[in-house]
mmCIF file of C-alpha atoms in Angstrom:
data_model
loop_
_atom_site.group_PDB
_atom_site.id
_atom_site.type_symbol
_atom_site.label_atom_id
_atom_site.label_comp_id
_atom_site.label_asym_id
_atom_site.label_seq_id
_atom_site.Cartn_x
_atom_site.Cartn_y
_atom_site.Cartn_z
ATOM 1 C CA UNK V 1 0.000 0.000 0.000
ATOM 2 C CA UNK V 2 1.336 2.911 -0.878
ATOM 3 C CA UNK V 3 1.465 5.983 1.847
ATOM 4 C CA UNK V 4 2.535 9.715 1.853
ATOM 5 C CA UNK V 5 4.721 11.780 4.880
ATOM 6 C CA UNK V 6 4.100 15.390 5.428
ATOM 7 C CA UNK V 7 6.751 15.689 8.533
ATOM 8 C CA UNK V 8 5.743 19.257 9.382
ATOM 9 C CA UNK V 9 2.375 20.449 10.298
ATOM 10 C CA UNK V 10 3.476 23.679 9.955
ATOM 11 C CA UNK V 11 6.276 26.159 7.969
ATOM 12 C CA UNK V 12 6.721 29.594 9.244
ATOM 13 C CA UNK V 13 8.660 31.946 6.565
ATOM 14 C CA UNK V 14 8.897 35.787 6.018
ATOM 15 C CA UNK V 15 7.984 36.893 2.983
ATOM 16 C CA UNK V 16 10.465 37.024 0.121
ATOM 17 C CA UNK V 17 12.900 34.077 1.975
ATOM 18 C CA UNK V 18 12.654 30.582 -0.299
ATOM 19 C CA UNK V 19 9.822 28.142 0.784
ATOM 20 C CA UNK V 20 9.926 24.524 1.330
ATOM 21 C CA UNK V 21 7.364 22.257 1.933
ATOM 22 C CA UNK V 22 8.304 18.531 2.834
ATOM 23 C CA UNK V 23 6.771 15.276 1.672
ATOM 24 C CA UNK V 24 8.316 11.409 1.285
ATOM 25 C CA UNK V 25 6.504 8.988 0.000
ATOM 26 C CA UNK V 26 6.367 5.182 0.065
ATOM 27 C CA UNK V 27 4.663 3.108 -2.921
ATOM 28 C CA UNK V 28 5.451 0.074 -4.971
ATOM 29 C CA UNK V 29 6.796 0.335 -8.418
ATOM 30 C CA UNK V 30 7.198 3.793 -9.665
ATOM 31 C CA UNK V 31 5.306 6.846 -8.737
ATOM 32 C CA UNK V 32 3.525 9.615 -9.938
ATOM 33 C CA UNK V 33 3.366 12.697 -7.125
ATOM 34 C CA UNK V 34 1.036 15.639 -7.023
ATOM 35 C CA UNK V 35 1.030 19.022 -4.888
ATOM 36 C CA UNK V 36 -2.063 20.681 -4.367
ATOM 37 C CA UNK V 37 -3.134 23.764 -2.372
ATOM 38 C CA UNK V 38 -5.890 24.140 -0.520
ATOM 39 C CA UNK V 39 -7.279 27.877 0.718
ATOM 40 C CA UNK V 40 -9.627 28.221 3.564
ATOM 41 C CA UNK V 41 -13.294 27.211 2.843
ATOM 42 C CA UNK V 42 -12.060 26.470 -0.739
ATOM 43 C CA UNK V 43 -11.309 23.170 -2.487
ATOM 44 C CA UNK V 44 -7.963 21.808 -3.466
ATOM 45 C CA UNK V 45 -5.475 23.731 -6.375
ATOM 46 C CA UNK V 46 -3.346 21.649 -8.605
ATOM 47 C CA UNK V 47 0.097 23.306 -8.127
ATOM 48 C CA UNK V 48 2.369 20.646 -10.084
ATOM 49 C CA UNK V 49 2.746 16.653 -10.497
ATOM 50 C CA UNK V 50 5.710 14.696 -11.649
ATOM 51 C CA UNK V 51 5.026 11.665 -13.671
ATOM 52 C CA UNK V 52 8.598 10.828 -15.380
ATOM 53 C CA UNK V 53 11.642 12.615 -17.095
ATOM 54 C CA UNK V 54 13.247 15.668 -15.523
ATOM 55 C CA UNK V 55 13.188 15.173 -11.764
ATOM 56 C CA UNK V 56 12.495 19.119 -11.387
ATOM 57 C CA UNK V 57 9.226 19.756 -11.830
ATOM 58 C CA UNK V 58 7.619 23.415 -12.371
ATOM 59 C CA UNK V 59 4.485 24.078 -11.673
ATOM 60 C CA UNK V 60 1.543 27.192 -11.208
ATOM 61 C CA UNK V 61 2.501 30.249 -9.143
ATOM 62 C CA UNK V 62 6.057 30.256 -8.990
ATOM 63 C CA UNK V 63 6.072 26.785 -7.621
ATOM 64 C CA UNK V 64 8.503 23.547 -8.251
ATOM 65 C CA UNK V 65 9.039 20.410 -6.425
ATOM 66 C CA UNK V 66 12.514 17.997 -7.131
ATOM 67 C CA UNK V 67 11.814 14.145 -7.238
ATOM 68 C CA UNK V 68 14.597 12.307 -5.421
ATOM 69 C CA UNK V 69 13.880 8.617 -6.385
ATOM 70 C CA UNK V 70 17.015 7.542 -3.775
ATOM 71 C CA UNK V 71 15.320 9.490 -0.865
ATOM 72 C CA UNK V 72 11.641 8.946 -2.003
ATOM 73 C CA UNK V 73 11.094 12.525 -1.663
ATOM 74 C CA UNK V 74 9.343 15.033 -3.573
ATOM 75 C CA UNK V 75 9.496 18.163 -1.951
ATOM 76 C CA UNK V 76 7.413 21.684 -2.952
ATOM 77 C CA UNK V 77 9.968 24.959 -3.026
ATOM 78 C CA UNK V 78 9.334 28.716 -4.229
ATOM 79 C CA UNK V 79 12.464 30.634 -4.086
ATOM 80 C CA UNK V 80 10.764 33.974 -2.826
ATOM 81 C CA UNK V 81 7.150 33.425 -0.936
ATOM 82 C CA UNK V 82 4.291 35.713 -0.483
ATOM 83 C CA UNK V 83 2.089 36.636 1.890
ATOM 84 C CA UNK V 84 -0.491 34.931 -0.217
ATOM 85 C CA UNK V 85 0.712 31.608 -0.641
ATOM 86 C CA UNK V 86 -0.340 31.103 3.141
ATOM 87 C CA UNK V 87 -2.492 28.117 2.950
ATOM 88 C CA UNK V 88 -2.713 24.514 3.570
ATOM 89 C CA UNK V 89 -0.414 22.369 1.176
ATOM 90 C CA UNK V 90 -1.176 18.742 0.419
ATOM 91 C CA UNK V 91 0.951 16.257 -1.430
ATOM 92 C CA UNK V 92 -0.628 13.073 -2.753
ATOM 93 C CA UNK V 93 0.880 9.884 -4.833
ATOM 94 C CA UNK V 94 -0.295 7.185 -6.546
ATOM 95 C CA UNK V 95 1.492 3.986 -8.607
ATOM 96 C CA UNK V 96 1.761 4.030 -11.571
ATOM 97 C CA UNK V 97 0.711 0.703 -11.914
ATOM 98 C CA UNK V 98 -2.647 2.206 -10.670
ATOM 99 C CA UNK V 99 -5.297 2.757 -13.827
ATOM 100 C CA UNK V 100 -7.959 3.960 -11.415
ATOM 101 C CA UNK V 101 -6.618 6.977 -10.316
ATOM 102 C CA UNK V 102 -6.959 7.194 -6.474
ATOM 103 C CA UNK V 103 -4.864 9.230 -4.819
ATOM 104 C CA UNK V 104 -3.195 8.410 -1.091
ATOM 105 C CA UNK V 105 -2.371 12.219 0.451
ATOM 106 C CA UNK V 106 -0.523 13.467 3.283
ATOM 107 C CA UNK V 107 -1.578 14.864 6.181
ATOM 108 C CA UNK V 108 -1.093 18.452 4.926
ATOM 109 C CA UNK V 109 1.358 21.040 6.017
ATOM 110 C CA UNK V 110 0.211 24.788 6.811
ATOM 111 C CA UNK V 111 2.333 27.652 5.318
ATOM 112 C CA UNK V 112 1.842 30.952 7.205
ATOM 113 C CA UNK V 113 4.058 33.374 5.449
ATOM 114 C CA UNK V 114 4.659 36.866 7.603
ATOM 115 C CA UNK V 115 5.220 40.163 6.264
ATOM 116 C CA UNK P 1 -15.795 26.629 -19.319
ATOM 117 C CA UNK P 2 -14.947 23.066 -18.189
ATOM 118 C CA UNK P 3 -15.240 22.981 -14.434
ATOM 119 C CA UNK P 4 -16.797 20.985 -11.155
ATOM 120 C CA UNK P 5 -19.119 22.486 -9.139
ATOM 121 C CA UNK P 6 -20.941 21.452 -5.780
ATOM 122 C CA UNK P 7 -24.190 22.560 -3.925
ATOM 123 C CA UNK P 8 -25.012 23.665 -1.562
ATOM 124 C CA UNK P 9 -21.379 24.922 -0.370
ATOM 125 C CA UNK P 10 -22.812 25.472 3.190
ATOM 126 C CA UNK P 11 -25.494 22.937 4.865
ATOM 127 C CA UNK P 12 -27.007 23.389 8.305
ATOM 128 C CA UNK P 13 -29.456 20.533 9.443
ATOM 129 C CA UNK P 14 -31.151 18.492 11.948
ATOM 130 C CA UNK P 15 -30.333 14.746 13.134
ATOM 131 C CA UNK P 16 -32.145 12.677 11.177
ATOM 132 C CA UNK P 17 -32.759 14.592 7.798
ATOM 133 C CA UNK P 18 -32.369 13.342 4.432
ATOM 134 C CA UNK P 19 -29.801 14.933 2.378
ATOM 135 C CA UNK P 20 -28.447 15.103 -0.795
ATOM 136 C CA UNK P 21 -25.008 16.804 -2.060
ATOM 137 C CA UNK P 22 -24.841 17.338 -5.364
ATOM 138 C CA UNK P 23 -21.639 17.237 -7.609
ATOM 139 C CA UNK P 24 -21.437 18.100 -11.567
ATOM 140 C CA UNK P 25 -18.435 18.505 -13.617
ATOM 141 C CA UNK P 26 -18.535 19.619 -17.734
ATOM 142 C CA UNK P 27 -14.828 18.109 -18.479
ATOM 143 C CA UNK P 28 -16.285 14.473 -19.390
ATOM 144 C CA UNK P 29 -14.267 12.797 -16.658
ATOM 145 C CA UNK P 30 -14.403 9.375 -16.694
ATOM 146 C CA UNK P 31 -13.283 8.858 -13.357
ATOM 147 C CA UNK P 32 -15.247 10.650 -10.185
ATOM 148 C CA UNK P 33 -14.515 10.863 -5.780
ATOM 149 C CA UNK P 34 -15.700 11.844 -3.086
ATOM 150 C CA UNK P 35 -13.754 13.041 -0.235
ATOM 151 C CA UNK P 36 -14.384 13.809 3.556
ATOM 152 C CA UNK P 37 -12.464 16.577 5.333
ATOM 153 C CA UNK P 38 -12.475 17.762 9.163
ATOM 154 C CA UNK P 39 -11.365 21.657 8.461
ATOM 155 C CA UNK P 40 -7.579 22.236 7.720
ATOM 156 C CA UNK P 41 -7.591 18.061 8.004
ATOM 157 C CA UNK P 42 -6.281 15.085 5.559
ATOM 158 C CA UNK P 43 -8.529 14.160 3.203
ATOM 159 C CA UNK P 44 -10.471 10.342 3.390
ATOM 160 C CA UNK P 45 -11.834 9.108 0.237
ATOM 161 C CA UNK P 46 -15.272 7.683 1.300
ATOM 162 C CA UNK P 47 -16.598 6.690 -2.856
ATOM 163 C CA UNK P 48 -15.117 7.069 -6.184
ATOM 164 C CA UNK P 49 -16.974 5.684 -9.471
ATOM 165 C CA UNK P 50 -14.928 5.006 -12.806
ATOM 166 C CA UNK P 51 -18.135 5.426 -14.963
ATOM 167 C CA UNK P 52 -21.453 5.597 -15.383
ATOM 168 C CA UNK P 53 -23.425 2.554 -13.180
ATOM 169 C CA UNK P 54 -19.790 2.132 -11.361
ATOM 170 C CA UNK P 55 -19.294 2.983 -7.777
ATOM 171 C CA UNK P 56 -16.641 1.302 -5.205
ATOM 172 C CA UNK P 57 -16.196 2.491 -1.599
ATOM 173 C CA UNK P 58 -13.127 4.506 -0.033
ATOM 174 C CA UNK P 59 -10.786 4.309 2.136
ATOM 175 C CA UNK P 60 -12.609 5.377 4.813
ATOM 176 C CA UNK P 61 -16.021 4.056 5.778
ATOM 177 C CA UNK P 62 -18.793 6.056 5.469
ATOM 178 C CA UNK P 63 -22.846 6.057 6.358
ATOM 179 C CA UNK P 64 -23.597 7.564 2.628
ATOM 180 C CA UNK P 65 -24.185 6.252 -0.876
ATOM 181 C CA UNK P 66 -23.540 7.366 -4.199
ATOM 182 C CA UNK P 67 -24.719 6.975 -7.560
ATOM 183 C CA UNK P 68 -23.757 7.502 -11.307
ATOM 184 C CA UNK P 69 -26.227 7.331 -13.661
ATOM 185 C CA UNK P 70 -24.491 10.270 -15.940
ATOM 186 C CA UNK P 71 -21.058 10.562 -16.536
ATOM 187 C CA UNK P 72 -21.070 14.614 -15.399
ATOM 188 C CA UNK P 73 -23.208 13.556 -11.884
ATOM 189 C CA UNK P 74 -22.042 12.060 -9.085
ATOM 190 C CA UNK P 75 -24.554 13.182 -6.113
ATOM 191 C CA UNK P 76 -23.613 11.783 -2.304
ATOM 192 C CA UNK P 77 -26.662 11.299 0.114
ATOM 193 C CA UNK P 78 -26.853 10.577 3.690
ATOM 194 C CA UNK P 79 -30.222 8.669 4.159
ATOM 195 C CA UNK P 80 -30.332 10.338 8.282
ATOM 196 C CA UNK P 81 -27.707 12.747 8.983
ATOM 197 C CA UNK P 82 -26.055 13.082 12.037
ATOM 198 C CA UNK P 83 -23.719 15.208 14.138
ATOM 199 C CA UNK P 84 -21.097 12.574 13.850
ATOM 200 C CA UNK P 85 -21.624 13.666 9.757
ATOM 201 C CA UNK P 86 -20.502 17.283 10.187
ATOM 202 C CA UNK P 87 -17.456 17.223 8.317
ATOM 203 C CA UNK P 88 -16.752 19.231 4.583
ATOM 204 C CA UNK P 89 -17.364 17.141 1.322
ATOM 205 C CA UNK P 90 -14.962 17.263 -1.170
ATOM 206 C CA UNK P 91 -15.906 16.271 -5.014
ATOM 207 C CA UNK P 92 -13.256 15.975 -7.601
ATOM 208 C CA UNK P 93 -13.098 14.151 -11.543
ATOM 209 C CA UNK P 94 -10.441 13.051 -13.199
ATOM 210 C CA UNK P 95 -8.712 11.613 -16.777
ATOM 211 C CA UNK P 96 -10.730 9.474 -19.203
ATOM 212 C CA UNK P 97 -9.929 5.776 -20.007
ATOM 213 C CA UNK P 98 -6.711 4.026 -18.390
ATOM 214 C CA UNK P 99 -4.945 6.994 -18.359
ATOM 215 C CA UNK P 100 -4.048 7.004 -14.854
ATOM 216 C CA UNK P 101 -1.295 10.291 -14.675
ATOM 217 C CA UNK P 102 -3.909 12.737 -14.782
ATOM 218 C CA UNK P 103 -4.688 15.207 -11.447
ATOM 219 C CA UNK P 104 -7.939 15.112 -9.942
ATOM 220 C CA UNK P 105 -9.664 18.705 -10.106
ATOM 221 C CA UNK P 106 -12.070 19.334 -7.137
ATOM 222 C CA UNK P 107 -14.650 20.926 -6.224
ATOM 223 C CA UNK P 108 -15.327 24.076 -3.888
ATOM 224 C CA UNK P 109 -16.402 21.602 -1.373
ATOM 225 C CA UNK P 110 -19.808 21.500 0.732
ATOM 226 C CA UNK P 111 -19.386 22.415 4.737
ATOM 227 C CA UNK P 112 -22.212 20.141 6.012
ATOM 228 C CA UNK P 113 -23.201 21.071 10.095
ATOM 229 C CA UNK P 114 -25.773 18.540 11.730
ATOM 230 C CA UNK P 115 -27.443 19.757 14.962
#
């Protein structure tokens, strides 16, 4: 079964430092890895996904996330945040041995960026 | 525009009512969930559907049902709600065929209360 790790609830930044968001993963065969954001009382955002080829991944809003196959990581970065990418970040993966398309997601990690 | 939508986005009701939530989407996804969500929560998938007449339970068991009798409707209904069913209801479509890369898009969500 495969499974996703979000290992901090919560990222603190000031606005204009780089962002990173943290997510491993653990699933059998090869992957395919989304981000999505989520703002309050809103539904979920596609940011980016990475499905094969070039382990950097670009994505909407400034975003990209690096696949690390070795360390089963896939984790979300924006070199300069803002104020309004405060919101609640969820990673999700699924094999890609999977034709039905369900999606196993993390626990979510909440970006408060400060002025 | 090709997009999901979902109604009511707020529900306030009494234990033991009938209700319905109501999903659409105009992209002619093959593929169709439904999520539960406690606020700024994981996400459980409680039913997803790969086509019309098709519907398999989630992750996470749940007191609804579902049904897909058109490909664009996927409606969730709780036969006597209770408190235990306040929670916010997440739709979201995806891909058509086997293709199984594609991201889910979602819905705005609806934020059911049950008194």
């Amino acid at each position: 079964a495969q499974s996703v790790a979000q290992p901090e609830d919560q990222v603190n930044v000031a606005e204009g430092n780089p962002l990173t968001v943290k997510c491993t993963y653990s699933v059998s065969g090869n992957p395919y890895l989304f981000w999505y954001v989520q703002y309050p009382n809103r539904g979920l955002q596609f940011l980016l996904k990475y499905i094969t080829g070039d382990n950097l991944v670009k994505g909407s809003y400034g975003f990209e996330a690096e696949f690390n196959k070795s360390q089963t990581s896939f984790h979300l970065k924006k070199p300069s945040a803002l104020v309004s990418d405060s919101a609640l970040y969820f990673c999700a993966v699924r094999p890609s041995t999977d034709s039905w398309g369900k999606l196993q997601f993390g626990a979510g990690t909440q970006v408060v960026v400060t002025p | 525009e090709a997009d999901i939508y979902q109604t009511p986005r707020y529900l306030v009701i009494g234990t033991g009512k009938k209700i319905t939530l109501e999903c659409s989407q105009t992209m002619g996804h093959d593929k169709m969930y439904w999520y539960q969500q406690d606020p700024g929560m994981e996400l459980h998938l409680i039913h997803y559907s790969y086509g019309v007449n098709s519907t398999e339970k989630g992750d996470l068991s749940s007191e609804s049902t579902v049904s897909r009798i058109r490909t664009e409707h996927f409606p969730l209904t709780l036969e006597s709600a209770r408190p235990s069913h306040t929670s916010q209801y997440l739709c979201a479509s995806s891909g058509t065929g086997t293709v199984s890369y594609n991201e889910q898009f979602f819905g705005p969500g609806t934020r059911l209360t049950v008194l």
